[in-house]
Amino acid sequence: MAATDPHRASDPAAVRRHPTLFRAIRQRRNPRLRRSDITITDDQAVKRAVKAASLGNAMEWFDFGIYSYLAVTLGHVFFPSGNDTTQLLSSFATFAVAFLVRPLGGMFFGPMGDRIGRKKVLALTMILMAVGTFAIGVIPSHDAIGLWAPVLLIFFRLVQGFSTGGEYGGASTFIAEYAPDKRRGYFGSFLEFGTLAGYVGAAGLVTALTAVLDPARMDAWGWRIPFLVAGPLGLVGLYLRLRLDETPAFQKLEGGTVHASEAADHVETTTRGDLARIFRQHWPSLILCVCLVGAYNITDYMLLSYMPTYLSDELGYSETHGLLVLLAVMVLLMLIINQVGRLSDRFGRKPLLMSGMLGFLLLSLPAFLLIRRGGIPAITAGMLMLGLSLVCMLGTMSAALPALFPTPVRYGSLSVGYNLSASLFGGTTPLVITALISWSGSNLMPAFYAMAAALVGAIAVACMEETAQQPLAGSPPSVETHEEAAELVASRTPEPKF
């Protein structure tokens, strides 16, 4: 690259006339690696960080999952219009409204995380998410307070969305900056293990309630139970996050070993200035992030959020039937997702991500044709085809996305890019698919929508650089042992010339 090689950027004749000067420039741009530059990770600290970040992510998707799986019930409780399609569209529109403020949350919390540290901001987002979800569980129904019921529902969905704007970017940054370079994919996969765990918890709880309670009791008070569970979960997650230290990469920000507060002072700017720098200096990576996240979110929400509604509303199965099949598929994905993370460390992020994108591009239509045939074997086979494609992205994306941006702006850039894309493409997926089916009359529209998203994602993967087993941009190498650090220094030390 011209930016890193002074010989390519300069006149060859000038280089020959001033070799000492250009040698000094080259050494300044590529300083010799010293042992003190290398971060040796603490295995227990890494595991604590992974646990705290993953629990927060699990809670986030538990919250969003229960809303998706209770969409029909919530439509009855908060939007009693008498028309089932109108109720469902109103419920999904309220689901989508939380995503409208996610970019605002990302723009607020992301730069803050780059200024004051990852830990404090992640604790704050955890509090807001727990409060927003718990509050939904105590809102009176439309029959009790009329129009105020959907107004309050939308308000607390906005609180959820705003807090979530700082959650994924911070959690993935937190794990990526704690993990050793050669195992970043493996540890990062636990973040999406938390995603699946949140969905499994939500689906399992909703399935149990639906099986135990009749529709009248479910509409009256049963739907509140999953939302109220978020309160205790939030307290546990907050406790775990407050016990953590700041990430090593943030403490060594700008190449010097500093305390978090000193690092924050060093990069202290206004939020507007931070955002301007992100859009001005890192827009190519931002566009790449938006495309990757868009493809990933559309396929993710289609399978994990929308599918039970598709099976019940479009194909006539009971809500419990669809949830049980999806529950089995998600448990299988949980069993293999960490192995996908290991594979991404060994073979690279791009091959795994491309496998997932091509899987959706080539298998979505056959999968939905199988699902449409009906019967448990066919539905399970179709959902497994989609699930195995999705897990290639789930197990890899949380390590690939943080590596797109340098340490000083990683939290902010990733939060902005991720949430812009999630707002445009993720939360709108159930609403868009429901509207497309209503408009076209074809219940294969989810397959075509996923194929279009996967095509964009495949192009984005082809354009990204491989980052597996490499240090994060703007951070020193991170290894697991002193022996590995010594070997790394020796490998980077030039042999003496005689």
PDB file of N, CA, C and O in Angstrom, residues 247-319:
ATOM      1  N   THR A 247     -10.764  -3.148  28.588  1.00  0.00           N
ATOM      2  CA  THR A 247     -10.051  -4.030  27.660  1.00  0.00           C
ATOM      3  C   THR A 247      -8.583  -3.630  27.543  1.00  0.00           C
ATOM      4  O   THR A 247      -8.244  -2.435  27.599  1.00  0.00           O
ATOM      5  N   PRO A 248      -7.681  -4.599  27.357  1.00  0.00           N
ATOM      6  CA  PRO A 248      -6.252  -4.278  27.194  1.00  0.00           C
ATOM      7  C   PRO A 248      -6.002  -3.342  26.021  1.00  0.00           C
ATOM      8  O   PRO A 248      -5.146  -2.454  26.101  1.00  0.00           O
ATOM      9  N   ALA A 249      -6.722  -3.532  24.915  1.00  0.00           N
ATOM     10  CA  ALA A 249      -6.506  -2.686  23.743  1.00  0.00           C
ATOM     11  C   ALA A 249      -6.856  -1.235  24.040  1.00  0.00           C
ATOM     12  O   ALA A 249      -6.156  -0.312  23.597  1.00  0.00           O
ATOM     13  N   PHE A 250      -7.923  -0.993  24.812  1.00  0.00           N
ATOM     14  CA  PHE A 250      -8.274   0.382  25.145  1.00  0.00           C
ATOM     15  C   PHE A 250      -7.250   0.983  26.097  1.00  0.00           C
ATOM     16  O   PHE A 250      -6.901   2.165  25.993  1.00  0.00           O
ATOM     17  N   GLN A 251      -6.722   0.179  27.019  1.00  0.00           N
ATOM     18  CA  GLN A 251      -5.720   0.679  27.945  1.00  0.00           C
ATOM     19  C   GLN A 251      -4.407   1.006  27.249  1.00  0.00           C
ATOM     20  O   GLN A 251      -3.635   1.837  27.725  1.00  0.00           O
ATOM     21  N   LYS A 252      -4.142   0.347  26.130  1.00  0.00           N
ATOM     22  CA  LYS A 252      -2.924   0.637  25.359  1.00  0.00           C
ATOM     23  C   LYS A 252      -3.214   1.505  24.146  1.00  0.00           C
ATOM     24  O   LYS A 252      -2.458   1.502  23.173  1.00  0.00           O
ATOM     25  N   LEU A 253      -4.302   2.239  24.206  1.00  0.00           N
ATOM     26  CA  LEU A 253      -4.721   3.064  23.079  1.00  0.00           C
ATOM     27  C   LEU A 253      -3.610   4.007  22.633  1.00  0.00           C
ATOM     28  O   LEU A 253      -2.892   4.598  23.440  1.00  0.00           O
ATOM     29  N   GLU A 254      -3.504   4.143  21.322  1.00  0.00           N
ATOM     30  CA  GLU A 254      -2.488   4.989  20.710  1.00  0.00           C
ATOM     31  C   GLU A 254      -1.069   4.498  20.982  1.00  0.00           C
ATOM     32  O   GLU A 254      -0.111   5.264  20.905  1.00  0.00           O
ATOM     33  N   GLY A 255      -0.937   3.204  21.322  1.00  0.00           N
ATOM     34  CA  GLY A 255       0.396   2.616  21.419  1.00  0.00           C
ATOM     35  C   GLY A 255       1.096   2.769  22.729  1.00  0.00           C
ATOM     36  O   GLY A 255       2.194   2.256  22.916  1.00  0.00           O
ATOM     37  N   GLY A 256       0.498   3.454  23.709  1.00  0.00           N
ATOM     38  CA  GLY A 256       1.147   3.621  24.998  1.00  0.00           C
ATOM     39  C   GLY A 256       0.384   2.915  26.088  1.00  0.00           C
ATOM     40  O   GLY A 256      -0.833   2.803  26.043  1.00  0.00           O
ATOM     41  N   THR A 257       1.054   2.394  27.085  1.00  0.00           N
ATOM     42  CA  THR A 257       0.385   1.735  28.199  1.00  0.00           C
ATOM     43  C   THR A 257      -0.154   2.797  29.136  1.00  0.00           C
ATOM     44  O   THR A 257       0.591   3.444  29.851  1.00  0.00           O
ATOM     45  N   VAL A 258      -1.459   2.995  29.113  1.00  0.00           N
ATOM     46  CA  VAL A 258      -2.086   4.061  29.884  1.00  0.00           C
ATOM     47  C   VAL A 258      -3.292   3.510  30.605  1.00  0.00           C
ATOM     48  O   VAL A 258      -3.811   2.463  30.277  1.00  0.00           O
ATOM     49  N   HIS A 259      -3.744   4.241  31.578  1.00  0.00           N
ATOM     50  CA  HIS A 259      -4.994   3.883  32.253  1.00  0.00           C
ATOM     51  C   HIS A 259      -6.161   4.341  31.392  1.00  0.00           C
ATOM     52  O   HIS A 259      -6.037   5.234  30.566  1.00  0.00           O
ATOM     53  N   ALA A 260      -7.302   3.738  31.627  1.00  0.00           N
ATOM     54  CA  ALA A 260      -8.468   4.046  30.801  1.00  0.00           C
ATOM     55  C   ALA A 260      -8.798   5.526  30.830  1.00  0.00           C
ATOM     56  O   ALA A 260      -9.139   6.124  29.822  1.00  0.00           O
ATOM     57  N   SER A 261      -8.689   6.149  32.014  1.00  0.00           N
ATOM     58  CA  SER A 261      -9.040   7.565  32.108  1.00  0.00           C
ATOM     59  C   SER A 261      -8.082   8.419  31.297  1.00  0.00           C
ATOM     60  O   SER A 261      -8.471   9.391  30.660  1.00  0.00           O
ATOM     61  N   GLU A 262      -6.786   8.059  31.287  1.00  0.00           N
ATOM     62  CA  GLU A 262      -5.808   8.801  30.500  1.00  0.00           C
ATOM     63  C   GLU A 262      -6.064   8.620  29.018  1.00  0.00           C
ATOM     64  O   GLU A 262      -5.946   9.567  28.236  1.00  0.00           O
ATOM     65  N   ALA A 263      -6.426   7.386  28.637  1.00  0.00           N
ATOM     66  CA  ALA A 263      -6.750   7.146  27.238  1.00  0.00           C
ATOM     67  C   ALA A 263      -7.957   7.966  26.819  1.00  0.00           C
ATOM     68  O   ALA A 263      -8.009   8.521  25.727  1.00  0.00           O
ATOM     69  N   ALA A 264      -8.941   8.045  27.721  1.00  0.00           N
ATOM     70  CA  ALA A 264     -10.132   8.821  27.412  1.00  0.00           C
ATOM     71  C   ALA A 264      -9.779  10.290  27.233  1.00  0.00           C
ATOM     72  O   ALA A 264     -10.261  10.954  26.316  1.00  0.00           O
ATOM     73  N   ASP A 265      -8.918  10.822  28.101  1.00  0.00           N
ATOM     74  CA  ASP A 265      -8.505  12.215  27.970  1.00  0.00           C
ATOM     75  C   ASP A 265      -7.792  12.447  26.650  1.00  0.00           C
ATOM     76  O   ASP A 265      -7.946  13.488  26.012  1.00  0.00           O
ATOM     77  N   HIS A 266      -7.003  11.459  26.231  1.00  0.00           N
ATOM     78  CA  HIS A 266      -6.191  11.620  25.030  1.00  0.00           C
ATOM     79  C   HIS A 266      -7.042  11.750  23.780  1.00  0.00           C
ATOM     80  O   HIS A 266      -6.680  12.438  22.834  1.00  0.00           O
ATOM     81  N   VAL A 267      -8.187  11.061  23.765  1.00  0.00           N
ATOM     82  CA  VAL A 267      -9.034  11.098  22.575  1.00  0.00           C
ATOM     83  C   VAL A 267     -10.308  11.914  22.810  1.00  0.00           C
ATOM     84  O   VAL A 267     -11.266  11.799  22.069  1.00  0.00           O
ATOM     85  N   GLU A 268     -10.315  12.729  23.860  1.00  0.00           N
ATOM     86  CA  GLU A 268     -11.511  13.488  24.211  1.00  0.00           C
ATOM     87  C   GLU A 268     -11.889  14.461  23.089  1.00  0.00           C
ATOM     88  O   GLU A 268     -11.119  15.320  22.690  1.00  0.00           O
ATOM     89  N   THR A 269     -13.072  14.262  22.538  1.00  0.00           N
ATOM     90  CA  THR A 269     -13.613  15.152  21.522  1.00  0.00           C
ATOM     91  C   THR A 269     -15.117  15.201  21.724  1.00  0.00           C
ATOM     92  O   THR A 269     -15.670  14.488  22.554  1.00  0.00           O
ATOM     93  N   THR A 270     -15.777  16.028  20.952  1.00  0.00           N
ATOM     94  CA  THR A 270     -17.228  16.033  21.014  1.00  0.00           C
ATOM     95  C   THR A 270     -17.772  14.857  20.217  1.00  0.00           C
ATOM     96  O   THR A 270     -17.104  14.320  19.336  1.00  0.00           O
ATOM     97  N   THR A 271     -19.007  14.462  20.540  1.00  0.00           N
ATOM     98  CA  THR A 271     -19.634  13.373  19.800  1.00  0.00           C
ATOM     99  C   THR A 271     -19.752  13.727  18.326  1.00  0.00           C
ATOM    100  O   THR A 271     -19.534  12.895  17.451  1.00  0.00           O
ATOM    101  N   ARG A 272     -20.090  14.985  18.046  1.00  0.00           N
ATOM    102  CA  ARG A 272     -20.212  15.411  16.648  1.00  0.00           C
ATOM    103  C   ARG A 272     -18.884  15.271  15.923  1.00  0.00           C
ATOM    104  O   ARG A 272     -18.827  14.805  14.782  1.00  0.00           O
ATOM    105  N   GLY A 273     -17.791  15.636  16.596  1.00  0.00           N
ATOM    106  CA  GLY A 273     -16.474  15.496  15.988  1.00  0.00           C
ATOM    107  C   GLY A 273     -16.103  14.043  15.762  1.00  0.00           C
ATOM    108  O   GLY A 273     -15.523  13.681  14.735  1.00  0.00           O
ATOM    109  N   ASP A 274     -16.458  13.185  16.735  1.00  0.00           N
ATOM    110  CA  ASP A 274     -16.197  11.754  16.579  1.00  0.00           C
ATOM    111  C   ASP A 274     -16.934  11.198  15.376  1.00  0.00           C
ATOM    112  O   ASP A 274     -16.379  10.441  14.579  1.00  0.00           O
ATOM    113  N   LEU A 275     -18.211  11.546  15.248  1.00  0.00           N
ATOM    114  CA  LEU A 275     -19.003  11.033  14.141  1.00  0.00           C
ATOM    115  C   LEU A 275     -18.490  11.555  12.805  1.00  0.00           C
ATOM    116  O   LEU A 275     -18.459  10.809  11.816  1.00  0.00           O
ATOM    117  N   ALA A 276     -18.092  12.835  12.787  1.00  0.00           N
ATOM    118  CA  ALA A 276     -17.552  13.396  11.544  1.00  0.00           C
ATOM    119  C   ALA A 276     -16.292  12.646  11.120  1.00  0.00           C
ATOM    120  O   ALA A 276     -16.102  12.348   9.934  1.00  0.00           O
ATOM    121  N   ARG A 277     -15.441  12.308  12.088  1.00  0.00           N
ATOM    122  CA  ARG A 277     -14.221  11.568  11.763  1.00  0.00           C
ATOM    123  C   ARG A 277     -14.548  10.181  11.228  1.00  0.00           C
ATOM    124  O   ARG A 277     -13.918   9.701  10.291  1.00  0.00           O
ATOM    125  N   ILE A 278     -15.546   9.524  11.834  1.00  0.00           N
ATOM    126  CA  ILE A 278     -15.930   8.184  11.380  1.00  0.00           C
ATOM    127  C   ILE A 278     -16.406   8.217   9.935  1.00  0.00           C
ATOM    128  O   ILE A 278     -15.958   7.426   9.094  1.00  0.00           O
ATOM    129  N   PHE A 279     -17.307   9.152   9.617  1.00  0.00           N
ATOM    130  CA  PHE A 279     -17.860   9.200   8.262  1.00  0.00           C
ATOM    131  C   PHE A 279     -16.842   9.716   7.248  1.00  0.00           C
ATOM    132  O   PHE A 279     -16.854   9.301   6.090  1.00  0.00           O
ATOM    133  N   ARG A 280     -15.949  10.598   7.688  1.00  0.00           N
ATOM    134  CA  ARG A 280     -14.985  11.177   6.760  1.00  0.00           C
ATOM    135  C   ARG A 280     -13.808  10.245   6.485  1.00  0.00           C
ATOM    136  O   ARG A 280     -13.385  10.088   5.334  1.00  0.00           O
ATOM    137  N   GLN A 281     -13.284   9.594   7.517  1.00  0.00           N
ATOM    138  CA  GLN A 281     -12.065   8.818   7.375  1.00  0.00           C
ATOM    139  C   GLN A 281     -12.291   7.323   7.184  1.00  0.00           C
ATOM    140  O   GLN A 281     -11.423   6.630   6.664  1.00  0.00           O
ATOM    141  N   HIS A 282     -13.446   6.823   7.609  1.00  0.00           N
ATOM    142  CA  HIS A 282     -13.639   5.370   7.593  1.00  0.00           C
ATOM    143  C   HIS A 282     -14.865   4.952   6.800  1.00  0.00           C
ATOM    144  O   HIS A 282     -15.397   3.862   7.019  1.00  0.00           O
ATOM    145  N   TRP A 283     -15.285   5.783   5.832  1.00  0.00           N
ATOM    146  CA  TRP A 283     -16.500   5.462   5.099  1.00  0.00           C
ATOM    147  C   TRP A 283     -16.408   4.185   4.260  1.00  0.00           C
ATOM    148  O   TRP A 283     -17.417   3.471   4.138  1.00  0.00           O
ATOM    149  N   PRO A 284     -15.257   3.801   3.686  1.00  0.00           N
ATOM    150  CA  PRO A 284     -15.258   2.519   2.949  1.00  0.00           C
ATOM    151  C   PRO A 284     -15.563   1.324   3.861  1.00  0.00           C
ATOM    152  O   PRO A 284     -16.352   0.447   3.491  1.00  0.00           O
ATOM    153  N   SER A 285     -14.937   1.307   5.044  1.00  0.00           N
ATOM    154  CA  SER A 285     -15.215   0.221   5.984  1.00  0.00           C
ATOM    155  C   SER A 285     -16.645   0.292   6.500  1.00  0.00           C
ATOM    156  O   SER A 285     -17.280  -0.739   6.759  1.00  0.00           O
ATOM    157  N   LEU A 286     -17.169   1.501   6.629  1.00  0.00           N
ATOM    158  CA  LEU A 286     -18.546   1.689   7.089  1.00  0.00           C
ATOM    159  C   LEU A 286     -19.535   1.090   6.082  1.00  0.00           C
ATOM    160  O   LEU A 286     -20.493   0.403   6.461  1.00  0.00           O
ATOM    161  N   ILE A 287     -19.306   1.354   4.793  1.00  0.00           N
ATOM    162  CA  ILE A 287     -20.174   0.797   3.748  1.00  0.00           C
ATOM    163  C   ILE A 287     -20.096  -0.724   3.752  1.00  0.00           C
ATOM    164  O   ILE A 287     -21.113  -1.420   3.639  1.00  0.00           O
ATOM    165  N   LEU A 288     -18.888  -1.264   3.892  1.00  0.00           N
ATOM    166  CA  LEU A 288     -18.702  -2.709   3.943  1.00  0.00           C
ATOM    167  C   LEU A 288     -19.458  -3.306   5.135  1.00  0.00           C
ATOM    168  O   LEU A 288     -20.132  -4.342   5.015  1.00  0.00           O
ATOM    169  N   CYS A 289     -19.368  -2.630   6.274  1.00  0.00           N
ATOM    170  CA  CYS A 289     -20.066  -3.086   7.482  1.00  0.00           C
ATOM    171  C   CYS A 289     -21.573  -3.088   7.261  1.00  0.00           C
ATOM    172  O   CYS A 289     -22.262  -4.054   7.626  1.00  0.00           O
ATOM    173  N   VAL A 290     -22.115  -2.038   6.679  1.00  0.00           N
ATOM    174  CA  VAL A 290     -23.560  -1.944   6.435  1.00  0.00           C
ATOM    175  C   VAL A 290     -24.034  -3.082   5.533  1.00  0.00           C
ATOM    176  O   VAL A 290     -25.074  -3.704   5.784  1.00  0.00           O
ATOM    177  N   CYS A 291     -23.267  -3.388   4.486  1.00  0.00           N
ATOM    178  CA  CYS A 291     -23.658  -4.455   3.562  1.00  0.00           C
ATOM    179  C   CYS A 291     -23.603  -5.826   4.239  1.00  0.00           C
ATOM    180  O   CYS A 291     -24.517  -6.648   4.081  1.00  0.00           O
ATOM    181  N   LEU A 292     -22.530  -6.089   4.982  1.00  0.00           N
ATOM    182  CA  LEU A 292     -22.403  -7.372   5.676  1.00  0.00           C
ATOM    183  C   LEU A 292     -23.515  -7.556   6.704  1.00  0.00           C
ATOM    184  O   LEU A 292     -24.158  -8.611   6.778  1.00  0.00           O
ATOM    185  N   VAL A 293     -23.743  -6.510   7.499  1.00  0.00           N
ATOM    186  CA  VAL A 293     -24.748  -6.602   8.561  1.00  0.00           C
ATOM    187  C   VAL A 293     -26.154  -6.680   7.975  1.00  0.00           C
ATOM    188  O   VAL A 293     -27.018  -7.386   8.497  1.00  0.00           O
ATOM    189  N   GLY A 294     -26.392  -5.978   6.862  1.00  0.00           N
ATOM    190  CA  GLY A 294     -27.703  -6.040   6.229  1.00  0.00           C
ATOM    191  C   GLY A 294     -28.053  -7.449   5.794  1.00  0.00           C
ATOM    192  O   GLY A 294     -29.147  -7.959   6.087  1.00  0.00           O
ATOM    193  N   ALA A 295     -27.116  -8.113   5.105  1.00  0.00           N
ATOM    194  CA  ALA A 295     -27.356  -9.489   4.665  1.00  0.00           C
ATOM    195  C   ALA A 295     -27.530 -10.419   5.852  1.00  0.00           C
ATOM    196  O   ALA A 295     -28.426 -11.282   5.876  1.00  0.00           O
ATOM    197  N   TYR A 296     -26.698 -10.240   6.840  1.00  0.00           N
ATOM    198  CA  TYR A 296     -26.732 -11.092   8.034  1.00  0.00           C
ATOM    199  C   TYR A 296     -28.022 -10.888   8.820  1.00  0.00           C
ATOM    200  O   TYR A 296     -28.673 -11.853   9.254  1.00  0.00           O
ATOM    201  N   ASN A 297     -28.449  -9.636   8.973  1.00  0.00           N
ATOM    202  CA  ASN A 297     -29.650  -9.352   9.772  1.00  0.00           C
ATOM    203  C   ASN A 297     -30.933  -9.810   9.089  1.00  0.00           C
ATOM    204  O   ASN A 297     -31.849 -10.310   9.747  1.00  0.00           O
ATOM    205  N   ILE A 298     -31.020  -9.614   7.787  1.00  0.00           N
ATOM    206  CA  ILE A 298     -32.238 -10.035   7.082  1.00  0.00           C
ATOM    207  C   ILE A 298     -32.427 -11.537   7.216  1.00  0.00           C
ATOM    208  O   ILE A 298     -33.518 -12.021   7.542  1.00  0.00           O
ATOM    209  N   THR A 299     -31.362 -12.296   6.985  1.00  0.00           N
ATOM    210  CA  THR A 299     -31.462 -13.756   7.079  1.00  0.00           C
ATOM    211  C   THR A 299     -31.673 -14.199   8.526  1.00  0.00           C
ATOM    212  O   THR A 299     -32.427 -15.142   8.793  1.00  0.00           O
ATOM    213  N   ASP A 300     -31.019 -13.515   9.465  1.00  0.00           N
ATOM    214  CA  ASP A 300     -31.149 -13.847  10.882  1.00  0.00           C
ATOM    215  C   ASP A 300     -32.575 -13.637  11.373  1.00  0.00           C
ATOM    216  O   ASP A 300     -33.195 -14.518  11.977  1.00  0.00           O
ATOM    217  N   TYR A 301     -33.126 -12.449  11.116  1.00  0.00           N
ATOM    218  CA  TYR A 301     -34.474 -12.141  11.605  1.00  0.00           C
ATOM    219  C   TYR A 301     -35.532 -12.952  10.863  1.00  0.00           C
ATOM    220  O   TYR A 301     -36.570 -13.287  11.435  1.00  0.00           O
ATOM    221  N   MET A 302     -35.267 -13.255   9.597  1.00  0.00           N
ATOM    222  CA  MET A 302     -36.226 -14.069   8.854  1.00  0.00           C
ATOM    223  C   MET A 302     -36.390 -15.446   9.497  1.00  0.00           C
ATOM    224  O   MET A 302     -37.506 -15.928   9.691  1.00  0.00           O
ATOM    225  N   LEU A 303     -35.258 -16.071   9.860  1.00  0.00           N
ATOM    226  CA  LEU A 303     -35.308 -17.419  10.407  1.00  0.00           C
ATOM    227  C   LEU A 303     -35.669 -17.420  11.891  1.00  0.00           C
ATOM    228  O   LEU A 303     -36.571 -18.147  12.325  1.00  0.00           O
ATOM    229  N   LEU A 304     -34.969 -16.606  12.693  1.00  0.00           N
ATOM    230  CA  LEU A 304     -35.099 -16.707  14.142  1.00  0.00           C
ATOM    231  C   LEU A 304     -36.264 -15.919  14.720  1.00  0.00           C
ATOM    232  O   LEU A 304     -36.731 -16.216  15.820  1.00  0.00           O
ATOM    233  N   SER A 305     -36.731 -14.893  14.012  1.00  0.00           N
ATOM    234  CA  SER A 305     -37.839 -14.083  14.536  1.00  0.00           C
ATOM    235  C   SER A 305     -39.151 -14.323  13.794  1.00  0.00           C
ATOM    236  O   SER A 305     -40.202 -14.483  14.402  1.00  0.00           O
ATOM    237  N   TYR A 306     -39.064 -14.341  12.456  1.00  0.00           N
ATOM    238  CA  TYR A 306     -40.294 -14.337  11.666  1.00  0.00           C
ATOM    239  C   TYR A 306     -40.866 -15.734  11.429  1.00  0.00           C
ATOM    240  O   TYR A 306     -42.073 -15.892  11.259  1.00  0.00           O
ATOM    241  N   MET A 307     -40.016 -16.766  11.406  1.00  0.00           N
ATOM    242  CA  MET A 307     -40.456 -18.084  10.942  1.00  0.00           C
ATOM    243  C   MET A 307     -41.654 -18.657  11.711  1.00  0.00           C
ATOM    244  O   MET A 307     -42.576 -19.209  11.094  1.00  0.00           O
ATOM    245  N   PRO A 308     -41.711 -18.568  13.054  1.00  0.00           N
ATOM    246  CA  PRO A 308     -42.918 -19.089  13.727  1.00  0.00           C
ATOM    247  C   PRO A 308     -44.192 -18.398  13.260  1.00  0.00           C
ATOM    248  O   PRO A 308     -45.242 -19.052  13.098  1.00  0.00           O
ATOM    249  N   THR A 309     -44.128 -17.083  13.041  1.00  0.00           N
ATOM    250  CA  THR A 309     -45.290 -16.353  12.540  1.00  0.00           C
ATOM    251  C   THR A 309     -45.635 -16.810  11.128  1.00  0.00           C
ATOM    252  O   THR A 309     -46.818 -16.959  10.776  1.00  0.00           O
ATOM    253  N   TYR A 310     -44.619 -17.059  10.300  1.00  0.00           N
ATOM    254  CA  TYR A 310     -44.840 -17.540   8.934  1.00  0.00           C
ATOM    255  C   TYR A 310     -45.575 -18.877   8.953  1.00  0.00           C
ATOM    256  O   TYR A 310     -46.533 -19.093   8.201  1.00  0.00           O
ATOM    257  N   LEU A 311     -45.125 -19.783   9.812  1.00  0.00           N
ATOM    258  CA  LEU A 311     -45.738 -21.108   9.873  1.00  0.00           C
ATOM    259  C   LEU A 311     -47.187 -21.041  10.345  1.00  0.00           C
ATOM    260  O   LEU A 311     -48.045 -21.773   9.853  1.00  0.00           O
ATOM    261  N   SER A 312     -47.458 -20.150  11.302  1.00  0.00           N
ATOM    262  CA  SER A 312     -48.825 -20.069  11.835  1.00  0.00           C
ATOM    263  C   SER A 312     -49.736 -19.216  10.962  1.00  0.00           C
ATOM    264  O   SER A 312     -50.865 -19.595  10.658  1.00  0.00           O
ATOM    265  N   ASP A 313     -49.240 -18.068  10.507  1.00  0.00           N
ATOM    266  CA  ASP A 313     -50.095 -17.114   9.796  1.00  0.00           C
ATOM    267  C   ASP A 313     -50.271 -17.480   8.326  1.00  0.00           C
ATOM    268  O   ASP A 313     -51.346 -17.282   7.757  1.00  0.00           O
ATOM    269  N   GLU A 314     -49.214 -17.986   7.680  1.00  0.00           N
ATOM    270  CA  GLU A 314     -49.272 -18.270   6.246  1.00  0.00           C
ATOM    271  C   GLU A 314     -49.601 -19.731   5.942  1.00  0.00           C
ATOM    272  O   GLU A 314     -50.244 -20.018   4.938  1.00  0.00           O
ATOM    273  N   LEU A 315     -49.127 -20.662   6.789  1.00  0.00           N
ATOM    274  CA  LEU A 315     -49.312 -22.084   6.501  1.00  0.00           C
ATOM    275  C   LEU A 315     -50.322 -22.765   7.413  1.00  0.00           C
ATOM    276  O   LEU A 315     -50.612 -23.947   7.241  1.00  0.00           O
ATOM    277  N   GLY A 316     -50.816 -22.030   8.425  1.00  0.00           N
ATOM    278  CA  GLY A 316     -51.911 -22.553   9.230  1.00  0.00           C
ATOM    279  C   GLY A 316     -51.529 -23.473  10.369  1.00  0.00           C
ATOM    280  O   GLY A 316     -52.396 -24.124  10.956  1.00  0.00           O
ATOM    281  N   TYR A 317     -50.253 -23.537  10.730  1.00  0.00           N
ATOM    282  CA  TYR A 317     -49.851 -24.371  11.863  1.00  0.00           C
ATOM    283  C   TYR A 317     -50.092 -23.619  13.159  1.00  0.00           C
ATOM    284  O   TYR A 317     -50.169 -22.389  13.187  1.00  0.00           O
ATOM    285  N   SER A 318     -50.157 -24.355  14.246  1.00  0.00           N
ATOM    286  CA  SER A 318     -50.301 -23.701  15.544  1.00  0.00           C
ATOM    287  C   SER A 318     -49.003 -22.990  15.906  1.00  0.00           C
ATOM    288  O   SER A 318     -47.927 -23.352  15.419  1.00  0.00           O
ATOM    289  N   GLU A 319     -49.108 -21.969  16.748  1.00  0.00           N
ATOM    290  CA  GLU A 319     -47.917 -21.232  17.170  1.00  0.00           C
ATOM    291  C   GLU A 319     -46.932 -22.156  17.890  1.00  0.00           C
ATOM    292  O   GLU A 319     -45.706 -22.043  17.722  1.00  0.00           O
TER     293      GLU A 319
END
